[in-house]
Short mmCIF file of C-alpha atoms and ligand atoms in Angstrom, two decimals:
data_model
loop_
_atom_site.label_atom_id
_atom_site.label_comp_id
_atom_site.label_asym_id
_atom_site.label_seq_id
_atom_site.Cartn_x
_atom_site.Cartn_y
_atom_site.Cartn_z
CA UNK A 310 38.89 -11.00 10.45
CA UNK A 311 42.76 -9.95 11.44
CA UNK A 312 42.64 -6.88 13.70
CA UNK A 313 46.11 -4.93 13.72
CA UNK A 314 46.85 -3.00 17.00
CA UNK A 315 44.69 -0.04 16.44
CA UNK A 316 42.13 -2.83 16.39
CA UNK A 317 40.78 -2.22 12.62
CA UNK A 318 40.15 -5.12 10.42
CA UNK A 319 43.09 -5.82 7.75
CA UNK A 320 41.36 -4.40 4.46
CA UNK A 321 41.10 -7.76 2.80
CA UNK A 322 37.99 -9.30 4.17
CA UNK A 323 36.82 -5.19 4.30
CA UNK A 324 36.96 -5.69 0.26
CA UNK A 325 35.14 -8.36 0.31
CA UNK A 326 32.00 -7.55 2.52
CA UNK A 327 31.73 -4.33 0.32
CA UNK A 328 31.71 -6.11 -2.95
CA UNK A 329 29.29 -8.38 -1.77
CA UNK A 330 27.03 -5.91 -0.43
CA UNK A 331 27.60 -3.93 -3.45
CA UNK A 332 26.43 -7.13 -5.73
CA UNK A 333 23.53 -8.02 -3.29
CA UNK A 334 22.03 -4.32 -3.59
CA UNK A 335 22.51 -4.34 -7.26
CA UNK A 336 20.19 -7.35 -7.45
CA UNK A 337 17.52 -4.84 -6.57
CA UNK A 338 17.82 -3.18 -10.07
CA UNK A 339 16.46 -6.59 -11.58
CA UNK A 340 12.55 -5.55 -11.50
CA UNK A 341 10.16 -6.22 -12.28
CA UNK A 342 8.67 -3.20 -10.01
CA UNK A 343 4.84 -3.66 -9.58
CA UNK A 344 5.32 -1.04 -6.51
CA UNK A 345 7.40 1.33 -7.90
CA UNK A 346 6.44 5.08 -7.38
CA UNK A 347 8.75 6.01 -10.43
CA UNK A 348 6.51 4.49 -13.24
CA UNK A 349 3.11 6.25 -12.14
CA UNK A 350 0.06 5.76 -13.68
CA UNK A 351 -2.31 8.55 -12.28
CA UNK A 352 -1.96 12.29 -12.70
CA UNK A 353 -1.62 12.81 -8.95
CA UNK A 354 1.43 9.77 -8.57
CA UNK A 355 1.93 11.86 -12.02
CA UNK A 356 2.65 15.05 -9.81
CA UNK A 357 4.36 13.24 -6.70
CA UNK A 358 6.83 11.48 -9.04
CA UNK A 359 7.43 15.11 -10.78
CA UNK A 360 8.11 16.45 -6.83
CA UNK A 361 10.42 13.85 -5.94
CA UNK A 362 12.31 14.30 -9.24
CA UNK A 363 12.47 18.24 -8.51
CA UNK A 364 13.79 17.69 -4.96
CA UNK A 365 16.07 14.88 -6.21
CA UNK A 366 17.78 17.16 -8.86
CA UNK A 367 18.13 19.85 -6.13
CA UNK A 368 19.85 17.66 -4.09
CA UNK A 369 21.79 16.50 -7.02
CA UNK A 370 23.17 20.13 -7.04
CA UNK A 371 23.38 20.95 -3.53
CA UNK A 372 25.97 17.51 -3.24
CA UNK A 373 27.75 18.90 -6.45
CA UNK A 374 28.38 22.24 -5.24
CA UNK A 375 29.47 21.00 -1.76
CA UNK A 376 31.81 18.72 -3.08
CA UNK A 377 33.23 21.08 -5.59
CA UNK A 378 33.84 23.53 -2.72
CA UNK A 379 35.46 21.18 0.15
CA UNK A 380 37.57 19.26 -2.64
CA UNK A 381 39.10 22.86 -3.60
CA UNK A 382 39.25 24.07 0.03
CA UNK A 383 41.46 20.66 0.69
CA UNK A 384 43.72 21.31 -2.47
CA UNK A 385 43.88 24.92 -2.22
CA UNK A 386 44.74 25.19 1.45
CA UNK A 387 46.50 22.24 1.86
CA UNK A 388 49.67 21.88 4.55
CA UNK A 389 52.69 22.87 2.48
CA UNK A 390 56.14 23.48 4.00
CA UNK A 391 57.19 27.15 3.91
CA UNK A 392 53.74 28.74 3.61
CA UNK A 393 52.08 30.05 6.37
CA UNK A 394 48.64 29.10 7.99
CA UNK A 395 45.81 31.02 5.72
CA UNK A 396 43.88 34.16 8.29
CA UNK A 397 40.75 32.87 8.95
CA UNK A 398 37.40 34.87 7.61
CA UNK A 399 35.42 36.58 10.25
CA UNK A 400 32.21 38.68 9.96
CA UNK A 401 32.01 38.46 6.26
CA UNK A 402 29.00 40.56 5.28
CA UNK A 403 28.67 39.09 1.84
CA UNK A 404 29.51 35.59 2.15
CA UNK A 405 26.93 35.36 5.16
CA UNK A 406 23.70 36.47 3.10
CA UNK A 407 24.95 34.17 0.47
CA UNK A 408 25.19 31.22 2.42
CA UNK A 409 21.46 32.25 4.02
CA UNK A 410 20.02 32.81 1.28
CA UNK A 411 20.67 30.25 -1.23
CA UNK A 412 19.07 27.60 0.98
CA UNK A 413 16.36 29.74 1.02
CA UNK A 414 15.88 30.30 -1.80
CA UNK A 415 16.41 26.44 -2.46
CA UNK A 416 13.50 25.67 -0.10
CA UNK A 417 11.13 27.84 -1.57
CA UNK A 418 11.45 26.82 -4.92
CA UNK A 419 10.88 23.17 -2.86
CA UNK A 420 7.74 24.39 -0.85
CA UNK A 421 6.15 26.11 -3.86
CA UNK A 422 5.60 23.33 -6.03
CA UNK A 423 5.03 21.01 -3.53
CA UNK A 424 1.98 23.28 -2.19
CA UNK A 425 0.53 23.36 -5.06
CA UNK A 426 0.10 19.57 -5.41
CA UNK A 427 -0.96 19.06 -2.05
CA UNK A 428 -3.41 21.68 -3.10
CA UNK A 429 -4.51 20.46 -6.08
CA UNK A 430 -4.99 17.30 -4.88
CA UNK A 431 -7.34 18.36 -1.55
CA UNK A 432 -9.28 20.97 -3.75
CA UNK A 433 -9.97 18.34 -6.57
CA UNK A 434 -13.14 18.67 -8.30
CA UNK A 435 -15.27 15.22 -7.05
CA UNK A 436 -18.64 16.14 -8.31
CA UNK A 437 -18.14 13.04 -11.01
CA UNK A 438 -15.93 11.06 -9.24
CA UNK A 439 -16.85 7.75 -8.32
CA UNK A 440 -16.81 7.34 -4.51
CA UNK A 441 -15.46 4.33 -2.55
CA UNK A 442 -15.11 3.76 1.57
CA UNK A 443 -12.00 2.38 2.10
CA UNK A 444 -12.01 0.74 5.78
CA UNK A 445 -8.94 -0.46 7.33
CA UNK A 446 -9.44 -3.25 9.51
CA UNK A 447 -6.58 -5.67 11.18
CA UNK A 448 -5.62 -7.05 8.47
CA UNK A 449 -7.43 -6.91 5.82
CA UNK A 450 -9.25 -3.95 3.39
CA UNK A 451 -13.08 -3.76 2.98
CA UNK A 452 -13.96 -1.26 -0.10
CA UNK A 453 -17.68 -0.19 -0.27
CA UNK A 454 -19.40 1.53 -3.40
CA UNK A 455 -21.87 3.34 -2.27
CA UNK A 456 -23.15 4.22 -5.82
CA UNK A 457 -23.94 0.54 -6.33
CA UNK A 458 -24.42 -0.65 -2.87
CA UNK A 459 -21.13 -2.89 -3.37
CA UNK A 460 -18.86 -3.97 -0.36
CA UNK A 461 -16.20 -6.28 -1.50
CA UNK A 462 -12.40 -6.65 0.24
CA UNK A 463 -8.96 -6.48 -0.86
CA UNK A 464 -9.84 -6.33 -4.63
CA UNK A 465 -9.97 -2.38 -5.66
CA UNK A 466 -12.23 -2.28 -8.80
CA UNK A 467 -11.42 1.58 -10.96
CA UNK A 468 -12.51 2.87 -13.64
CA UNK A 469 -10.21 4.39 -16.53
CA UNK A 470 -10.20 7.66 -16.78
CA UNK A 471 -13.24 8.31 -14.21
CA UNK A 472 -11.63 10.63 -11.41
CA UNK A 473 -12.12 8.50 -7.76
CA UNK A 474 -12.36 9.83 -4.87
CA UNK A 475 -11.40 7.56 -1.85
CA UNK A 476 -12.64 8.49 2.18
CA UNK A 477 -10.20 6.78 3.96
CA UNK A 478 -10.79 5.37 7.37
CA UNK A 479 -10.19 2.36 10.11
CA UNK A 480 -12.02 0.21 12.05
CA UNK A 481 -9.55 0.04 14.62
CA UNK A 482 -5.80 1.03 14.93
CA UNK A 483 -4.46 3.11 12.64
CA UNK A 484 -3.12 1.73 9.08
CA UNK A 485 -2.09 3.71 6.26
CA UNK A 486 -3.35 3.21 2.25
CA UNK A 487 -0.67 3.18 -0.08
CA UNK A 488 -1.14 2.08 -3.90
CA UNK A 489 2.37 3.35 -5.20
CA UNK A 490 1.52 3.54 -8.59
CA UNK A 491 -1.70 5.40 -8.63
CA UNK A 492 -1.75 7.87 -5.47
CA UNK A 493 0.41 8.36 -2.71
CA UNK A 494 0.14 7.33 1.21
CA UNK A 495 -2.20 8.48 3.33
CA UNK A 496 -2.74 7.25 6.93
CA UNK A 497 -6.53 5.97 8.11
CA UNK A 498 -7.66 6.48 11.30
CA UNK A 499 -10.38 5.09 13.29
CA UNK A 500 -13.45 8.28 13.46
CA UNK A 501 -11.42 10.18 10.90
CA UNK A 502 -12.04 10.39 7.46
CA UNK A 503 -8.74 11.23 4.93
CA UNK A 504 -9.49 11.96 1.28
CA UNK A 505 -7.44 11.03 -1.43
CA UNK A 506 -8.57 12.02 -5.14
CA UNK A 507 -6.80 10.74 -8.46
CA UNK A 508 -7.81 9.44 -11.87
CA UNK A 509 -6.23 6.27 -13.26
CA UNK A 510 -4.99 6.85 -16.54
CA UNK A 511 -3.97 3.51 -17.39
CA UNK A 512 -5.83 -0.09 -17.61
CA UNK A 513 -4.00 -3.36 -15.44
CA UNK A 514 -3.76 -4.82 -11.96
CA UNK A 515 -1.60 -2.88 -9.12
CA UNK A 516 -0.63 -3.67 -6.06
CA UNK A 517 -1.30 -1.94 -2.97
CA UNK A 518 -0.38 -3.11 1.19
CA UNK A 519 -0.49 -1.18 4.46
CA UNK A 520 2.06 1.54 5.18
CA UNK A 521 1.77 2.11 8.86
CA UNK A 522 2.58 -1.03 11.34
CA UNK A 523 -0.49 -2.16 12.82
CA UNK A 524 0.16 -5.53 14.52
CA UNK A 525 1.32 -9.11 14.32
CA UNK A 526 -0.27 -9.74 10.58
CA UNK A 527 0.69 -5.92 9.30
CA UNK A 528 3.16 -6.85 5.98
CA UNK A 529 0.58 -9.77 5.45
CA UNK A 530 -2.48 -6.53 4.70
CA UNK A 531 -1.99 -6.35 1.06
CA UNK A 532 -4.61 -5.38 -1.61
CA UNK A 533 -5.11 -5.23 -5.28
CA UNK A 534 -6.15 -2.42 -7.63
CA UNK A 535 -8.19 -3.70 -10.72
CA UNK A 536 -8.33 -0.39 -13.34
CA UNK A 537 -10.60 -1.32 -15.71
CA UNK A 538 -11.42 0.10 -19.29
CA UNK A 539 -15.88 1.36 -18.72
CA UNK A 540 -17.08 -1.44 -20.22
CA UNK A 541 -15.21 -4.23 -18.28
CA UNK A 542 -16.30 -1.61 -15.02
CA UNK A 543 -19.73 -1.76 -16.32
CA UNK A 544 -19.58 -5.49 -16.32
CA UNK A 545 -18.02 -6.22 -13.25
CA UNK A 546 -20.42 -3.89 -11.31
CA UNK A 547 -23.31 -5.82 -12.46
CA UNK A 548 -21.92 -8.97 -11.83
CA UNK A 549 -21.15 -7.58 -8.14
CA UNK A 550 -24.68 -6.33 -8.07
CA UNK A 551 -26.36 -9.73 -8.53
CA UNK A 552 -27.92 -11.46 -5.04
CA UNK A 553 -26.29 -14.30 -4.56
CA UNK A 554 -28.60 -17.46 -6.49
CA UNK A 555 -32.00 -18.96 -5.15
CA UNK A 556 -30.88 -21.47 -2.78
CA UNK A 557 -33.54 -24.12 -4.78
CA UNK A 558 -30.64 -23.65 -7.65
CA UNK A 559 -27.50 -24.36 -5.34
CA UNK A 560 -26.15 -28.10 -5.82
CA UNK A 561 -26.42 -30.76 -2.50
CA UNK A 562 -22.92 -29.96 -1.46
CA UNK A 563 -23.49 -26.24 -2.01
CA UNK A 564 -26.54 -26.24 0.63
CA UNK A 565 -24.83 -27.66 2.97
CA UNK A 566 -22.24 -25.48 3.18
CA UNK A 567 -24.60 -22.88 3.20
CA UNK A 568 -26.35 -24.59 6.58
CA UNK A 569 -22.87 -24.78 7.49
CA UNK A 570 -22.84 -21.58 7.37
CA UNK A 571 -25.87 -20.85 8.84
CA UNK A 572 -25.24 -23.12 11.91
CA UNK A 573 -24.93 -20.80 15.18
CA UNK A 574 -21.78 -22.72 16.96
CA UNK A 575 -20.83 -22.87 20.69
CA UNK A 576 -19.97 -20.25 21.37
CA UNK A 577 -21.89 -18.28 19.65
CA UNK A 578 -18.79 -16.32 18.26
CA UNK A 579 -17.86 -18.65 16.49
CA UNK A 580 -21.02 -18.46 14.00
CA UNK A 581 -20.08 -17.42 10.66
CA UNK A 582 -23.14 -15.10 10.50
CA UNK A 583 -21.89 -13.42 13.61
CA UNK A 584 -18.32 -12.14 11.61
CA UNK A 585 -19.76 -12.24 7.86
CA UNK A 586 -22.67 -10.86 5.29
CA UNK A 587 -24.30 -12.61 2.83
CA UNK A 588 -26.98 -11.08 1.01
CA UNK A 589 -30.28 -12.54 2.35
CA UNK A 590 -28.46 -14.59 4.42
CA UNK A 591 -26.44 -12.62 7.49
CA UNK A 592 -25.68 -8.95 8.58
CA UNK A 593 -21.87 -9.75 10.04
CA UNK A 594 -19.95 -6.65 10.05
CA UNK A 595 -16.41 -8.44 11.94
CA UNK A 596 -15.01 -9.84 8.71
CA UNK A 597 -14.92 -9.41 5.01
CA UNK A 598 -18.10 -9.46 3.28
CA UNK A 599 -19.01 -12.37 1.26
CA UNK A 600 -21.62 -12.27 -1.00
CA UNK A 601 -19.40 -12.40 -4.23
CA UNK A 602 -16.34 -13.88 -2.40
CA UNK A 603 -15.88 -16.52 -5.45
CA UNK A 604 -15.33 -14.16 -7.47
CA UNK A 605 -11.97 -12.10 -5.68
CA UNK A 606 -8.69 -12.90 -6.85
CA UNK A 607 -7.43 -12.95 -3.43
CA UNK A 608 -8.40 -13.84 0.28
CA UNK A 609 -7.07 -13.15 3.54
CA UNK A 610 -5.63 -9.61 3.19
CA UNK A 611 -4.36 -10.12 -0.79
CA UNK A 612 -1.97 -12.81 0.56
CA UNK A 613 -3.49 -15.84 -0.66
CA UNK A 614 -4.60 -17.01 -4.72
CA UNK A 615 -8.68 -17.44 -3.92
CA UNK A 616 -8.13 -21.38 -4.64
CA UNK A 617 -10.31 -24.58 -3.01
CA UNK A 618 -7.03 -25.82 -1.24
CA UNK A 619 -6.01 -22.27 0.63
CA UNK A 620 -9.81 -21.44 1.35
CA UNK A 621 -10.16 -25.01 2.97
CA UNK A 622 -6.95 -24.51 4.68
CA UNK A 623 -8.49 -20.85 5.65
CA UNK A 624 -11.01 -22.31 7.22
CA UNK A 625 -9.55 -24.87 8.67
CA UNK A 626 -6.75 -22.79 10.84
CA UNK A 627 -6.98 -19.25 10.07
CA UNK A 628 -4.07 -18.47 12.14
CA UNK A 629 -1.79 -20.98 9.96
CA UNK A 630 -2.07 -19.10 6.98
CA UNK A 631 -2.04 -15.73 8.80
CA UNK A 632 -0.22 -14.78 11.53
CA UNK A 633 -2.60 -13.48 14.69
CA UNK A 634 -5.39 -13.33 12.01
CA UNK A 635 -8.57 -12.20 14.13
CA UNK A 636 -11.18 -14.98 12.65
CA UNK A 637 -10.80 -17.61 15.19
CA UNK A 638 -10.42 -21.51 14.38
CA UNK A 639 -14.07 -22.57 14.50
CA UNK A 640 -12.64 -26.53 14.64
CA UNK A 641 -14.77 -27.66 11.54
CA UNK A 642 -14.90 -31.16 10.23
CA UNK A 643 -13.56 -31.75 7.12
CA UNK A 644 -16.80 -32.83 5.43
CA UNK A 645 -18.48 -29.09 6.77
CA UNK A 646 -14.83 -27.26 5.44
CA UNK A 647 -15.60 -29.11 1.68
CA UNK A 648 -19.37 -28.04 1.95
CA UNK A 649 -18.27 -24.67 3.01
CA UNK A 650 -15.73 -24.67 0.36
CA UNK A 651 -17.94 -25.55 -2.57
CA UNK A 652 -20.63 -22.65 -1.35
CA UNK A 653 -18.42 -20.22 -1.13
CA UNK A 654 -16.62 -20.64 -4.11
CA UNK A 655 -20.38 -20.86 -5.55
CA UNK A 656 -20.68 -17.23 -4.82
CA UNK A 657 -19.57 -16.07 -8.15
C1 HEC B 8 -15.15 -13.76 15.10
C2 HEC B 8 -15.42 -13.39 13.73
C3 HEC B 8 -15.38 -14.41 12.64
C4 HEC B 8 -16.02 -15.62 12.55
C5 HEC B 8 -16.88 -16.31 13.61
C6 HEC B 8 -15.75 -16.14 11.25
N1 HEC B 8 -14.95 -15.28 10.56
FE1 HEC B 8 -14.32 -15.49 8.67
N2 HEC B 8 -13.16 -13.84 8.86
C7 HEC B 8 -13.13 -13.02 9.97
C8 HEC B 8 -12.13 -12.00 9.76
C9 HEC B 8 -11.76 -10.90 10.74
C10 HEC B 8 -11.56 -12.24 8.49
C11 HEC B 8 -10.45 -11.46 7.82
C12 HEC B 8 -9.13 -12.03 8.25
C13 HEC B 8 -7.95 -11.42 7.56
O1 HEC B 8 -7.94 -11.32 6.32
O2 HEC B 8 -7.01 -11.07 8.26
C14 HEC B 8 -12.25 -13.40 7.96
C15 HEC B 8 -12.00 -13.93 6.69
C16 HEC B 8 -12.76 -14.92 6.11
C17 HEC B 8 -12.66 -15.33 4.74
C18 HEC B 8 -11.73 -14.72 3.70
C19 HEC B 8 -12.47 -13.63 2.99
C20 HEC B 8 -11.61 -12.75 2.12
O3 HEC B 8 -12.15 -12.19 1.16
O4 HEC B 8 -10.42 -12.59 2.39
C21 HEC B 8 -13.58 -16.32 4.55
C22 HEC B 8 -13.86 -17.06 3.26
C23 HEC B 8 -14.23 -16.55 5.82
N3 HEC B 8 -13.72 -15.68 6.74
C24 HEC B 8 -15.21 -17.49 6.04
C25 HEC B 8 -15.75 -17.79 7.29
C26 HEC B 8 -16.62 -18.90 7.56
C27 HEC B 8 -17.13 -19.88 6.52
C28 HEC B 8 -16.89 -18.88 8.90
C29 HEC B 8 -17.71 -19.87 9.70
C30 HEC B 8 -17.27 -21.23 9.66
C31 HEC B 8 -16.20 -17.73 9.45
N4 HEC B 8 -15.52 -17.12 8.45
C32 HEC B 8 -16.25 -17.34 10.77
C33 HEC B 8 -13.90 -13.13 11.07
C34 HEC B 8 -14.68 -14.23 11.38
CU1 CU B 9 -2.62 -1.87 8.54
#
């Protein structure tokens, strides 16, 4: 870039970085928008979309009427020759309450509205509505139903139409649960628990991540939201509710993985039963649960498609896959990582 002698850029090149910044935002109106607060499908994103359009619209007139004013100010009192400067207003009664109370007035008809969501929302009636823990843990989501006695992790299973009322917390720093589509933000906090109550409205798969930074692996805690019609609910829940099968039923390769699994390793935090629960099996409380991990359609914090290749490459390196990811590399051998594999993925 040329630089004249007030040392600003010749306008040419200007031209051309706005253009292409112009073009490079407006590839952002592409979609498709799986996280986009303006298509919610929940009466309470219903109500926080309707907020956001109110305050948008405001500020729609607020820029209006500014502009209006300053571009007739500028014509109306421009420099002419012959005409002398205009008298300044001082102490003017009227103009002074206008100009205090019209943002006043402005904010209140902000505040009111927005009270009353936040209202209705923490004042929901949750005598039907299906509870679920949400835990926060670095960096990954566990979800427990206590109705069922169901844990599972980064797959959100709803019901259609069934109000559900979330208790929010961590297991450690503080993260923040945000499902754009279906109900706002809402931070998590370790020996706090945050409520957030909303009824889907609308069956399909969402997509939800952390909000609040919370370390090295924080844009790799995603989740997904699974809102199903009562049957498929029904269905899944049972499936969910099964104990894993008889070991006498589990193929050769399938039992060893599950000694694998068994095995206490040196040191002894490296055992899987020391991080993990498997019905019957272990009591691990440090990582996800696994007693129906076969069946998720994600692992490692919704980042990865539940496939033989990444959960052997899980296992193999957590930290390659995830960045700072807290299970440590346990340095399997390959033929324990396929006997693993095929076990786990036996967990239907
Ligand atoms: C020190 C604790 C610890 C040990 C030991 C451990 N894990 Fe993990 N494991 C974790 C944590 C924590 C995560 C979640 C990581 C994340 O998503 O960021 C995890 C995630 C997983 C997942 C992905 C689950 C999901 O739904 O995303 C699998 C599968 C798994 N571990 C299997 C094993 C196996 C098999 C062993 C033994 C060879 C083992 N782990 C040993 C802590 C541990
Ligand atoms: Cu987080």
């Amino acid at each position: 870039m040329k630089f004249d002698r007030h040392g600003v850029g010749s306008t040419k090149p200007l031209g051309v970085v706005v253009l292409v910044t112009v073009l490079v935002a407006l590839t952002g109106c592409q979609g498709p928008f799986p996280q986009s607060t303006f298509s919610p499908t929940s009466e309470f994103a219903d109500d926080l979309n309707g907020l956001f359009m109110l305050i948008f619209w405001w500020g729609v007139v607020v820029f209006v009427g500014v502009e209006v004013v300053v571009l007739y100010v500028l014509y109306r009192f421009r420099a002419r020759p012959d005409v002398p400067d205009p008298t300044p207003v001082h102490g003017h009664t009227a103009l002074e309450i206008a100009w205090t109370l019209a943002p006043a007035m402005i904010i209140v008809f902000i505040a009111v509205p927005t009270i009353q969501v936040l209202w209705k929302d923490a004042g929901a009636d949750t005598s039907d509505a299906l509870q679920i823990q949400v835990v926060g843990h670095q960096w990954w989501w566990e979800f427990r139903y206590p109705e069922y006695g169901i844990t599972t992790a980064n797959d959100l299973h709803l019901l259609q139409g069934r109000p559900v009322e979330l208790q929010l917390t961590s297991a450690d720093v503080i993260h923040s649960f945000w499902l754009p589509r279906l109900g706002g933000k809402r931070d998590m906090m370790l020996g706090r628990t945050n409520r957030l109550v909303f009824t889907p409205d609308s069956v399909g798969e969402f997509l939800g991540q952390c909000a609040e930074f919370c370390g090295t692996s924080h844009a790799n805690m995603r989740f997904r939201a699974f809102v199903h019609a009562p049957a498929d609910f029904a269905s899944w829940v049972e499936g969910q509710a099964t104990p894993p099968a008889p070991e006498a039923t589990l193929s050769e390769l399938e039992q060893q993985g599950l000694e694998a699994f068994r095995a206490v390793r040196t040191p002894a935090s490296n055992s899987c039963i020391a991080c993990h629960a498997i019905r019957g099996i272990s009591f691990g409380v440090l990582g996800p649960d696994l007693n129906h991990v076969g069946s998720r359609s994600t692992l490692a914090g919704g980042i990865l498609d539940n496939t033989a290749e990444n959960l052997a490459g899980w296992l193999r390196d957590p930290a390659a896959m995830k960045p700072g990811s807290l299970m440590p590399a346990i340095g399997l051998s390959e033929e324990e990582i396929a006997a693993l594999v095929a076990y786990l993925r036996s967990l239907q």
